[in-house]
XYZ file of C-alpha atoms in Angstrom:
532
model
C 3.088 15.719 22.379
C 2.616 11.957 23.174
C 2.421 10.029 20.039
C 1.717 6.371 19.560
C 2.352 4.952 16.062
C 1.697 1.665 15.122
C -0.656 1.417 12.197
C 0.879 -2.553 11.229
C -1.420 -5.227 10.592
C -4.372 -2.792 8.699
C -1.447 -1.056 6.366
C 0.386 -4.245 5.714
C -3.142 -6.185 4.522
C -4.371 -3.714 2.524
C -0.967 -3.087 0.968
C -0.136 -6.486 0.878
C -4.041 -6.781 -1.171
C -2.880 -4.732 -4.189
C -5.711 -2.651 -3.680
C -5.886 0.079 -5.982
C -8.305 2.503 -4.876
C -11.305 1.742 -6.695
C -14.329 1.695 -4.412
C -16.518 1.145 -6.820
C -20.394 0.766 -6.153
C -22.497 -0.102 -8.939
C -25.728 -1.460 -9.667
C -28.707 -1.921 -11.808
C -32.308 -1.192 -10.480
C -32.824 -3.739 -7.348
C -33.698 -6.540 -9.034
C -33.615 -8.880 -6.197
C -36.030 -6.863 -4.013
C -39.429 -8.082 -3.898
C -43.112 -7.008 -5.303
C -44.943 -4.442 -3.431
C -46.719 -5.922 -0.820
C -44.664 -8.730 -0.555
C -42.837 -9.815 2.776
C -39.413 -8.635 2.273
C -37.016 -6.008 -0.171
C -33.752 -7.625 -0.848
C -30.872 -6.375 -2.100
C -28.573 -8.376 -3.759
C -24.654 -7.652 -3.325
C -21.058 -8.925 -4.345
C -18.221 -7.567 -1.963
C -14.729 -8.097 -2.109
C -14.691 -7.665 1.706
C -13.068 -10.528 3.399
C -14.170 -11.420 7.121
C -11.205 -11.103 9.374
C -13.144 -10.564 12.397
C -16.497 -9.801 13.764
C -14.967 -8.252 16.656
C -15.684 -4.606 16.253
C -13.201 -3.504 18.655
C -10.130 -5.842 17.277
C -11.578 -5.043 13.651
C -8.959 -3.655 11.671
C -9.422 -4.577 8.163
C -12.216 -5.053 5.681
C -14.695 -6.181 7.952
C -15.250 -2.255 7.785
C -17.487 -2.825 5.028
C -20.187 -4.717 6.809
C -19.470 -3.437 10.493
C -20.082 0.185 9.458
C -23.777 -0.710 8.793
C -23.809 -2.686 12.226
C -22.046 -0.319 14.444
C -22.223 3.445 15.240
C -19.553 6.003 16.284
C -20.163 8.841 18.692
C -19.705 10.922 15.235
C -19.864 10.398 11.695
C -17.343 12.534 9.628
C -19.029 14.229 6.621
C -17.586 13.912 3.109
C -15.577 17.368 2.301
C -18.175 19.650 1.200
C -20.935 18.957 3.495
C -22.624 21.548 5.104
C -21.523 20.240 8.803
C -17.934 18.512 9.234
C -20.353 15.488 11.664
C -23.503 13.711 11.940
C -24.758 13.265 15.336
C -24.478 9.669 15.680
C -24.419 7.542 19.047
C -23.473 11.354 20.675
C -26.444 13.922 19.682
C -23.782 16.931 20.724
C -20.837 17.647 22.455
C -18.292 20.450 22.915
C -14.458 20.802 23.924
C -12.726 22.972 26.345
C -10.757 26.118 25.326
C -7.814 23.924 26.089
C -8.257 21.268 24.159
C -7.990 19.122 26.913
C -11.930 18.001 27.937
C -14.606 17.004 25.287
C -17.900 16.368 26.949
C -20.495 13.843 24.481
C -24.052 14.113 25.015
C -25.716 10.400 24.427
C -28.762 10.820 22.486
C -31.958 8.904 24.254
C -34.136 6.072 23.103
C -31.089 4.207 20.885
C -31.202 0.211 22.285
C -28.441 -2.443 21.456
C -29.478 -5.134 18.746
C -29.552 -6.992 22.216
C -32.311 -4.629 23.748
C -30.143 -2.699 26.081
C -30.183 0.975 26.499
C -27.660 2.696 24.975
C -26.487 4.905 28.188
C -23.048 6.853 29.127
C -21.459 3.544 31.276
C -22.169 2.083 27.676
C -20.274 4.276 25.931
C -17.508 4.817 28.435
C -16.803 0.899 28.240
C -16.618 0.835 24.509
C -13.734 3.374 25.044
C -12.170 1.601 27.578
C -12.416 -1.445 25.652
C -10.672 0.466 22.466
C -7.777 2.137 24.191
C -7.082 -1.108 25.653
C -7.160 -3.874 23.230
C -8.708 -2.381 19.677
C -6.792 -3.395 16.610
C -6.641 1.327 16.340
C -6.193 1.525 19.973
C -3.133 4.133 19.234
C -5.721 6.335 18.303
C -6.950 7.060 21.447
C -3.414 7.932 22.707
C -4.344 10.918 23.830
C -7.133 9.653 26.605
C -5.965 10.090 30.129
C -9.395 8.991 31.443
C -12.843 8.702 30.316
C -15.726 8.997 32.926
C -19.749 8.912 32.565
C -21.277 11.687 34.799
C -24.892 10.817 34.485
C -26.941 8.907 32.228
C -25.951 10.489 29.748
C -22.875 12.361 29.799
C -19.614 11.066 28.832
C -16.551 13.198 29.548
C -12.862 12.402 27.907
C -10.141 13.946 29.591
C -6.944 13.881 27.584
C -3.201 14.692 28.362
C -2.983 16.766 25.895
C -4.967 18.267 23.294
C -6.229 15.962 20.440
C -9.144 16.338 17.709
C -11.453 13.794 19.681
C -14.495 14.571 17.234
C -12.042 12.682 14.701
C -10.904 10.467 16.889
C -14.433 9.777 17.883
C -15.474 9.269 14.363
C -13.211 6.751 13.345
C -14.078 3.820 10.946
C -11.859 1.539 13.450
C -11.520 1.452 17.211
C -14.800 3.539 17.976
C -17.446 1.826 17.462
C -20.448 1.727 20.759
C -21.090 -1.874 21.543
C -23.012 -3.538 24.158
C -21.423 -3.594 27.449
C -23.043 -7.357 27.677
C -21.111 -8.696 24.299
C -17.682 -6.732 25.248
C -17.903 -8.576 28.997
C -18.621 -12.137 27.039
C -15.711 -10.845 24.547
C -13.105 -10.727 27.573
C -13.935 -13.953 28.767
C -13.720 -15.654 25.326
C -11.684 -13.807 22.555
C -14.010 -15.734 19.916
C -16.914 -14.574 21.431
C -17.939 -12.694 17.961
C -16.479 -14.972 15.523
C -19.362 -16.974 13.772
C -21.257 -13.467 13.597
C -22.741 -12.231 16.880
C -23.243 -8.377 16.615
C -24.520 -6.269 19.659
C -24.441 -3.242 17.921
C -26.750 0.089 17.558
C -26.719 0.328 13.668
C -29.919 0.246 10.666
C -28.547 -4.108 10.136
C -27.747 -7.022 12.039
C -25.805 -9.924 10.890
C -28.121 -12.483 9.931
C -26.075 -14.939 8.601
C -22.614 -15.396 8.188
C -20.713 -18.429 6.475
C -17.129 -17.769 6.080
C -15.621 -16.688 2.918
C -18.897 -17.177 0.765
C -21.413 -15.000 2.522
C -22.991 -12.310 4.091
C -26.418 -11.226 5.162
C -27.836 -8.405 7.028
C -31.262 -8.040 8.737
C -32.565 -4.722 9.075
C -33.143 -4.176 12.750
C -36.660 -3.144 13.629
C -36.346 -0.904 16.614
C -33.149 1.112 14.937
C -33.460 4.401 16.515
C -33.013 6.902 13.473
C -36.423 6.192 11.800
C -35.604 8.912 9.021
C -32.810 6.839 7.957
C -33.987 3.438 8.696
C -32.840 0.584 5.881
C -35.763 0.375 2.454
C -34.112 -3.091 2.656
C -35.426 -5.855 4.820
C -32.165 -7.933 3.770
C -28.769 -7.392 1.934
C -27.483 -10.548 0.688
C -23.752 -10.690 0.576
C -21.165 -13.232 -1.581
C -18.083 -12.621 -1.063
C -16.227 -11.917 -4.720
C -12.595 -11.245 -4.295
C -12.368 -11.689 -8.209
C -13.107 -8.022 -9.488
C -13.989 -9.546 -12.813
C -16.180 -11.670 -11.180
C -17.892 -9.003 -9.975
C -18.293 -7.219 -12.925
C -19.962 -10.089 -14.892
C -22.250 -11.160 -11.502
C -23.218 -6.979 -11.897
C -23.953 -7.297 -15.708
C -25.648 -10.372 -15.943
C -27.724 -9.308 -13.385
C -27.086 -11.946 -10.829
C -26.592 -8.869 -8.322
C -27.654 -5.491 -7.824
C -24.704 -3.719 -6.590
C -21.210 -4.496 -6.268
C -17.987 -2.834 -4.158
C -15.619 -3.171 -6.595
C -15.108 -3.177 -10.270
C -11.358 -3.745 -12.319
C -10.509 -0.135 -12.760
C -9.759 -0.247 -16.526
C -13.920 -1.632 -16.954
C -15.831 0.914 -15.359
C -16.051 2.780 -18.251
C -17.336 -0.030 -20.027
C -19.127 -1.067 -17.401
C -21.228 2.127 -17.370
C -22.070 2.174 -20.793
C -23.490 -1.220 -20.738
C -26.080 -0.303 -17.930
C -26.694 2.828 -20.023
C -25.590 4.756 -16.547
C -22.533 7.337 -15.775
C -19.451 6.934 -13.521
C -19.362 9.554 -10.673
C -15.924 10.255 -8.989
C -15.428 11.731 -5.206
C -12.251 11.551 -2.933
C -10.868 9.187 -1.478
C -8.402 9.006 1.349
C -5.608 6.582 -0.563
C -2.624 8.632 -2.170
C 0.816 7.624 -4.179
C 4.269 8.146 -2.136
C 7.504 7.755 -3.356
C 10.450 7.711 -0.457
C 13.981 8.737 -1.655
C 16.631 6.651 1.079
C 18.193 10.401 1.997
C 20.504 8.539 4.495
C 23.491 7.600 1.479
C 24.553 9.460 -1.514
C 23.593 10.757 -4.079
C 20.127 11.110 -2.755
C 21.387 12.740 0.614
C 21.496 15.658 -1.462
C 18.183 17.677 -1.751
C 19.345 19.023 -5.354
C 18.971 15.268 -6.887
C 16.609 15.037 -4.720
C 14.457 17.572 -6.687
C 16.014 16.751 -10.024
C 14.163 13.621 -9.983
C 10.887 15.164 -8.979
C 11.405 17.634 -11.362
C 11.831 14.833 -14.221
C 8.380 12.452 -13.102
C 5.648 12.634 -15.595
C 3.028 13.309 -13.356
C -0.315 13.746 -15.635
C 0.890 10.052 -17.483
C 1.451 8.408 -14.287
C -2.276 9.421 -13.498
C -3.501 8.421 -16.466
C -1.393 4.868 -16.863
C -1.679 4.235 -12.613
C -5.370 5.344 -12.080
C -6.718 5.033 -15.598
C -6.964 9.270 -15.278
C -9.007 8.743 -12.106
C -7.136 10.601 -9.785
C -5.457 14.255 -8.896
C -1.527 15.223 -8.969
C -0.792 15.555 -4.583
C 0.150 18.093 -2.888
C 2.226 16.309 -0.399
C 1.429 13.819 1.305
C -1.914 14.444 2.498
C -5.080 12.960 0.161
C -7.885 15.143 -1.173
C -10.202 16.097 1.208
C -8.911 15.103 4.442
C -7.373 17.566 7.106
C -5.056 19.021 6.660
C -4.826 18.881 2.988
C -4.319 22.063 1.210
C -4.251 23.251 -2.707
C -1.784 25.693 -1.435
C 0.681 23.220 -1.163
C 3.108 23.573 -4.056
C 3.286 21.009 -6.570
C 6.441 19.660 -9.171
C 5.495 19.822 -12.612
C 7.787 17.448 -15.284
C 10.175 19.815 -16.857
C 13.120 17.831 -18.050
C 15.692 20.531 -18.361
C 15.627 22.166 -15.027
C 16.084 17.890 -14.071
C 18.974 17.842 -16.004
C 19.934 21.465 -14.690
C 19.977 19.911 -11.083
C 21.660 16.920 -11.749
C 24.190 19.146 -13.377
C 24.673 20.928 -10.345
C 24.982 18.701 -7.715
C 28.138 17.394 -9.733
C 26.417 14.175 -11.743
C 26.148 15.636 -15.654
C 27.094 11.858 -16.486
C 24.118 10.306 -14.811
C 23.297 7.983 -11.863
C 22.430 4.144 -11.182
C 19.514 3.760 -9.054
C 17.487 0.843 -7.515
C 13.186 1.274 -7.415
C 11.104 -1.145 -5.315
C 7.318 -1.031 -5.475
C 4.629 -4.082 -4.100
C 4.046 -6.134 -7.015
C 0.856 -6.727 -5.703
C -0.330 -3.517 -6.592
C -1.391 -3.361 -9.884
C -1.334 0.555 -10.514
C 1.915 0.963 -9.157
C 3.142 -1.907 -11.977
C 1.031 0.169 -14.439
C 3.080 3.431 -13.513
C 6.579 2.575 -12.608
C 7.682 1.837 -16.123
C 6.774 5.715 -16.804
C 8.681 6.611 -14.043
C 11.956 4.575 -15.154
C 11.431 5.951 -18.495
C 11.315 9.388 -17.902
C 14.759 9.109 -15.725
C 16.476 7.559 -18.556
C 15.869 11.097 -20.631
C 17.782 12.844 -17.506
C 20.642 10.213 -17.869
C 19.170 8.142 -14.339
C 19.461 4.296 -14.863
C 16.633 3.255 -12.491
C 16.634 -0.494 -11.116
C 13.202 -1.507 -10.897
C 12.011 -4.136 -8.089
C 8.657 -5.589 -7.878
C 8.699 -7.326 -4.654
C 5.620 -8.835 -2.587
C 4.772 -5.644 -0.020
C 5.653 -7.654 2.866
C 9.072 -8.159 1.478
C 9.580 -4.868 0.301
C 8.623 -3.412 3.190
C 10.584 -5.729 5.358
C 13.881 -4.687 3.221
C 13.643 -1.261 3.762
C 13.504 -1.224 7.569
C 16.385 -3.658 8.230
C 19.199 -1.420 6.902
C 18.939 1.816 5.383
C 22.319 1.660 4.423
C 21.393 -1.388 1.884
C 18.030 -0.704 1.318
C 16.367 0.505 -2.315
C 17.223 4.266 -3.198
C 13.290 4.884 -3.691
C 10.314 2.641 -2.512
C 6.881 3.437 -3.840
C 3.723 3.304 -1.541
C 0.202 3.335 -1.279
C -0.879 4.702 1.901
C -3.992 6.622 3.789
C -4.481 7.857 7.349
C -6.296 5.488 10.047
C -8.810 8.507 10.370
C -9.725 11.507 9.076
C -6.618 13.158 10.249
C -3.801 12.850 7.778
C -1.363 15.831 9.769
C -1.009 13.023 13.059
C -0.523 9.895 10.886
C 0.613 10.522 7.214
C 2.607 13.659 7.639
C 3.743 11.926 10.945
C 4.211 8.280 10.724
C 5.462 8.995 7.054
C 8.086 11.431 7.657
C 9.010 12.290 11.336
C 12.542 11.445 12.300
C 12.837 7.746 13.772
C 15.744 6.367 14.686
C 13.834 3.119 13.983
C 11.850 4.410 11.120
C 8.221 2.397 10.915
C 6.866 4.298 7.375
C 9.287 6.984 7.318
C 11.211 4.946 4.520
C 13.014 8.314 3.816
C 14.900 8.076 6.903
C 15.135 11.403 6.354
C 15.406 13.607 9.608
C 14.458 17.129 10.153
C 14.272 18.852 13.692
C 12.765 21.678 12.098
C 9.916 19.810 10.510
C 9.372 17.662 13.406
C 8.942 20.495 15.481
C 6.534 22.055 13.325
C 4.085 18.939 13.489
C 4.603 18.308 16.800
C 3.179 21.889 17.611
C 0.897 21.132 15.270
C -0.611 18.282 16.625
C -1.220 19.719 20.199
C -3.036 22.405 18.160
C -5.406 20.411 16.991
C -8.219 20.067 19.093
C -8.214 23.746 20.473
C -6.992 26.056 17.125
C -7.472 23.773 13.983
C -6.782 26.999 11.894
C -3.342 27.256 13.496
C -2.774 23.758 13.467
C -3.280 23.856 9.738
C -1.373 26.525 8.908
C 1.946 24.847 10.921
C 0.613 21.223 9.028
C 1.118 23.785 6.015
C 4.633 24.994 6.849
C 5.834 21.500 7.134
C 4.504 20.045 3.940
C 6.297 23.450 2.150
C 9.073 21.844 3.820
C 8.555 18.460 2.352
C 8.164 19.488 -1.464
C 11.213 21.674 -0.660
C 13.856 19.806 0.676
C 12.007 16.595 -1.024
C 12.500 13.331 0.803
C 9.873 11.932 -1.113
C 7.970 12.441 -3.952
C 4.043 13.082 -4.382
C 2.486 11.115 -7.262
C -1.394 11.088 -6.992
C -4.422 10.832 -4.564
C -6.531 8.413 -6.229
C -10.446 9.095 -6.766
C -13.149 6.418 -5.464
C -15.109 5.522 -8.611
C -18.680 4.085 -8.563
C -21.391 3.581 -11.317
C -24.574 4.064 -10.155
C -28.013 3.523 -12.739
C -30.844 4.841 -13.397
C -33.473 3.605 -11.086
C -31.492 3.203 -7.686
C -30.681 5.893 -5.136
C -27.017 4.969 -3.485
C -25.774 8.071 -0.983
C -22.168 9.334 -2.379
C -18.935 8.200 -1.629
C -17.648 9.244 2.000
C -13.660 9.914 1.935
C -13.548 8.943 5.459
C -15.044 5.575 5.462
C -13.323 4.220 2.813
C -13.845 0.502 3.077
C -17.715 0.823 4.046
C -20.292 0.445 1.867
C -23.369 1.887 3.698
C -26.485 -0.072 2.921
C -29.164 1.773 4.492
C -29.405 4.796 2.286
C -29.436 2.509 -0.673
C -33.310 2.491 -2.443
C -35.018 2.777 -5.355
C -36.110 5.801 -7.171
C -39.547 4.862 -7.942
C-alpha cells in the first residue's frame, strides 16, 4: 500500500496551541439578532480561531472554523450515531467498485459558486487536482491515480489502490469544491485569497475580514440547500484567543455564542445562564510513547508494569476536568476504526510491582517524562502520573518543554531522547486506522510521530492489509485495524490515557446542531436559530 505521511505544520500548531479539547459552543438567546421585521438577524460570536489563510486548498489550521460554513465537500461525515455515515453535499450520490479501486460522484444540479458559476464535474475535478497538488492535506489524496469528469456531471476517481474516498472526500482539509475561476487567479498569485475572497458553494460568504480582530459572514442568497439555508443574515466574528475573555464577553452578554470556554468554567458557566453542558466525541485523544529502542523500556514487561501502575480515572478527572473516556488504543471515540473491544489497563499497583519484579528491577528505575508545556491538561495530569510511579519504586523525570522543542528532541536521537513523551493527537480525517494507528506507530527508520520507535513487522503488516481493505471490505479492514491495536495494548509501546469529550453549553432559547467528531475545529453557523 502507498502511504504518504506528512501531517507537520496542522499537528505542530495545534500542539504547539495547548489546545485542550474543549470545543465549547455556548450561548444565551441571540441577543444581537434583530426585531421581527427588521432588515437583518445577527448573530453575535467570539472565536478563538486565528486566520492563517483564506486559501481553502492551503488551509490547514483553524481557519476550519469559518471555511467550513464557506466551503462544501463532496460528503459530509455524520457524527457516530447518525442514521447515515454522509450527507450528500457538493456530490448528491456516488458508489465504488467491488475493487476498491473506482468511486464514481454524482454532482448534484442547480448549486452556483458565491461567484455565480455552475457548480459542474470540470469544477469539481479541478478542486481535486488543485488538492493533490498543492493543499496544505494533499497526502490525503495519496491514493488518486487520476481523476476525470465524464459529463456534466460525473466525476470519476481512479485510485492505485484501494482507499475509503467517501472519507477522503469528506475531509475538513484538502476537499473543499471551489471555483475553478478563484483556483486559476490562486496559481497566478499565491495571495490571491488573503484579505478574504471566498468563491465557495456554502450557506456564508466572507463579508468582512480584518486580521486578528474580526470576522463576518453574509449569508449567501442563492445557497442551493434552501432547507438548510442560514436564520442569520450575518455572524459577527471577534477573534478572542483569551478563553476567559470569552467567557465574560458570553456572560455579560456582549455575544451570543462563543467556541471556546476554560475547561474548569463550564460548569459554572452553565449554571449562570441557568442552561446544561452537553458532551459528544471528539476526535483528540491522550498518547504516551515509551522510547522501546534502549533499556529498560525495550522490554515489554516494564513496558506493561508502568501501564499497569497509571491512574487512569484521576488522570481523567485532573487532565479533562472528568470530561473524557479511558482509550482503547490509540484510536478516539467515534472515529473508524475505534472499537470498545479493544482491551484496556486498569491501575492495579501490585501486578506493577509484580512486573517490575520480573523483568529483574525489584529496586526501581530512573526515568525521564517530557510533555508540551503548552498544554495545559497534560500539566494538570502528569504530576498524577509521576506520583503513581513513585508507589512502584519508578523515579520519573518530568520535562515540560515548548511542543516544538519536545518534539524536535525526540526525533534527533532516539538513543538520547526522553524514555516517555506525552501527546495530544487526532487523525487529519475521519480515518484514525491510516493516520493514528499508522503515522503513530508503524516502523520508521526515520520515525515522524512514531516516538516509540518501536518496530513490529507483524503489526505493520496487519495495517498495511488493512488499509488496502478499506475502501472495498471495511468490516475486514476493521477487524485487522482490531488485531493490531490487541497488539499495541499487548506488547505496549505506548500507553492510552484518554479521548477527550467536546463540551458545549447551549441555553434555553437557541437551537445550535450537536457537536460533529469529524469537524472538529468548525463551528457550523447555519443550523444555529432560535427556538421561538
Amino acid at each position: 500500500m502507498a502511504t504518504t505521511r506528512a501531517r507537520g505544520l496542522r499537528a505542530l500548531a495545534f500542539l504547539a496551541a495547548g489546545t485542550v479539547g474543549v470545543a465549547g459552543l455556548a450561548g444565551c438567546t441571540a441577543g444581537g439578532g434583530s426585531a421581527a421585521g427588521s432588515e437583518s438577524e445577527v448573530l453575535s460570536v467570539a472565536a478563538s480561531a486565528a486566520v492563517t489563510t483564506w486559501d481553502p486548498v492551503r488551509s490547514f489550521s483553524t481557519e476550519a472554523l469559518y471555511l467550513g460554513n464557506v466551503y462544501e465537500p463532496l460528503l459530509w461525515k455524520n457524527a457516530e450515531g447518525a442514521d447515515e455515515p454522509f450527507t450528500p453535499g457538493i456530490a448528491e450520490s456516488w458508489e465504488v467498485s467491488d475493487d476498491g479501486l473506482t468511486w464514481t460522484f454524482h454532482i448534484r444540479e442547480g448549486a452556483t459558486f458565491h461567484d455565480g458559476e455552475p457548480v459542474d464535474a470540470e469544477a469539481v475535478k479541478a478542486s481535486i487536482e488543485a488538492a493533490k497538488d498543492h493543499a496544505g492535506a494533499s497526502f490525503i489524496w495519496a491514493p488518486l491515480e487520476s481523476v476525470e469528469a465524464t459529463d456534466e456531471s460525473t466525476v470519476v476517481m481512479h485510485l492505485s489502490y484501494s482507499a475509503p474516498m467517501d472519507l477522503v472526500a469528506a475531509s475538513t482539509y484538502g476537499a473543499w469544491i471551489v471555483s475553478p475561476k478563484a483556483l486559476a487567479a490562486s496559481a497566478d498569485d499565491e495571495q490571491y485569497f488573503e484579505q478574504g475572497i471566498d468563491a465557495g458553494t456554502g450557506p456564508y460568504t466572507v463579508k468582512s475580514y480584518t486580521p486578528g480582530e474580526k470576522v463576518v459572514l453574509a449569508a449567501y442568497d442563492d445557497y442551493w440547500n434552501e432547507e438548510s439555508a442560514p436564520y442569520y443574515d450575518i455572524v459577527d466574528i471577534a477573534i478572542t484567543p483569551d478563553a476567559v475573555t470569552a467567557q465574560q464577553m458570553l456572560t455579560s452578554g456582549e455575544v451570543d455564542l462563543a467556541t471556546n470556554l476554560p475547561l474548569e468554567n463550564v460548569d459554572t458557566v452553565a449554571a449562570d445562564l441557568g442552561t446544561e453542558v452537553r458532551t459528544a466525541n471528539s476526535p483528540f485523544n491522550f498518547v504516551g510513547f515509551f522510547n522501546t529502542t534502549r533499556p529498560p523500556l525495550d522490554d515489554p514487561k516494564v513496558r506493561q508494569a508502568l501501564s499497569y501502575a497509571i491512574p487512569y480515572e484521576d488522570v481523567i478527572e485532573v487532565g479533562g476536568a472528568g470530561y473524557g473516556t479511558q482509550a482503547h488504543g490509540p484510536v478516539p471515540k467515534g472515529i473508524f476504526p475505534y472499537s470498545e473491544d479493544v482491551p484496556q489497563y486498569e491501575q492495579d499497583l501490585e501486578k506493577a510491582k509484580a512486573l517490575l519484579a520480573e523483568a529483574g528491577h525489584a529496586d526501581g528505575l530512573n526515568l525521564t517524562l517530557t510533555y508540551a508545556s503548552e498544554n495545559s491538561a497534560e500539566a494538570r495530569f502528569v504530576p498524577l502520573i509521576k506520583d503513581a510511579f513513585a508507589k512502584i519504586g519508578v523515579t520519573l523525570d518530568v520535562r515540560a518543554e515548548l511542543f516544538n522543542q519536545q518534539w524536535e528532541n525526540a526525533k534527533a536521537d532516539p538513543a538520547t531522547a526522553q524514555d516517555i513523551f506525552v501527546v495530544y493527537y487526532w487523525p487529519t480525517y475521519s480515518d484514525a486506522g491510516s493516520d493514528n494507528l499508522y503515522s503513530l506507530f508503524h516502523s520508521s527508520d526515520e520515525p515522524f510521530f512514531n516516538l516509540s520507535y518501536w518496530k513490529n513487522a507483524e503489526y505493520d503488516a496487519l495495517i498495511e492489509e488493512a488499509g488496502t481493505l478499506t475502501g472495498s471490505d471495511r468490516e475486514a479492514a476493521q477487524a485487522k485495524y482490531e488485531e493490531a491495536m490487541d497488539m499495541l495494548v499487548d506488547q505496549a509501546p505506548g500507553f492510552f490515557l484518554y479521548d477527550a469529550q467536546a463540551v458545549s453549553v447551549v441555553p434555553e432559547g437557541l437551537e445550535v446542531a450537536d457537536f460533529n467528531e469529524n469537524y472538529p475545529f468548525t463551528t457550523f453557523f447555519a443550523p444555529i436559530s432560535p427556538t421561538s
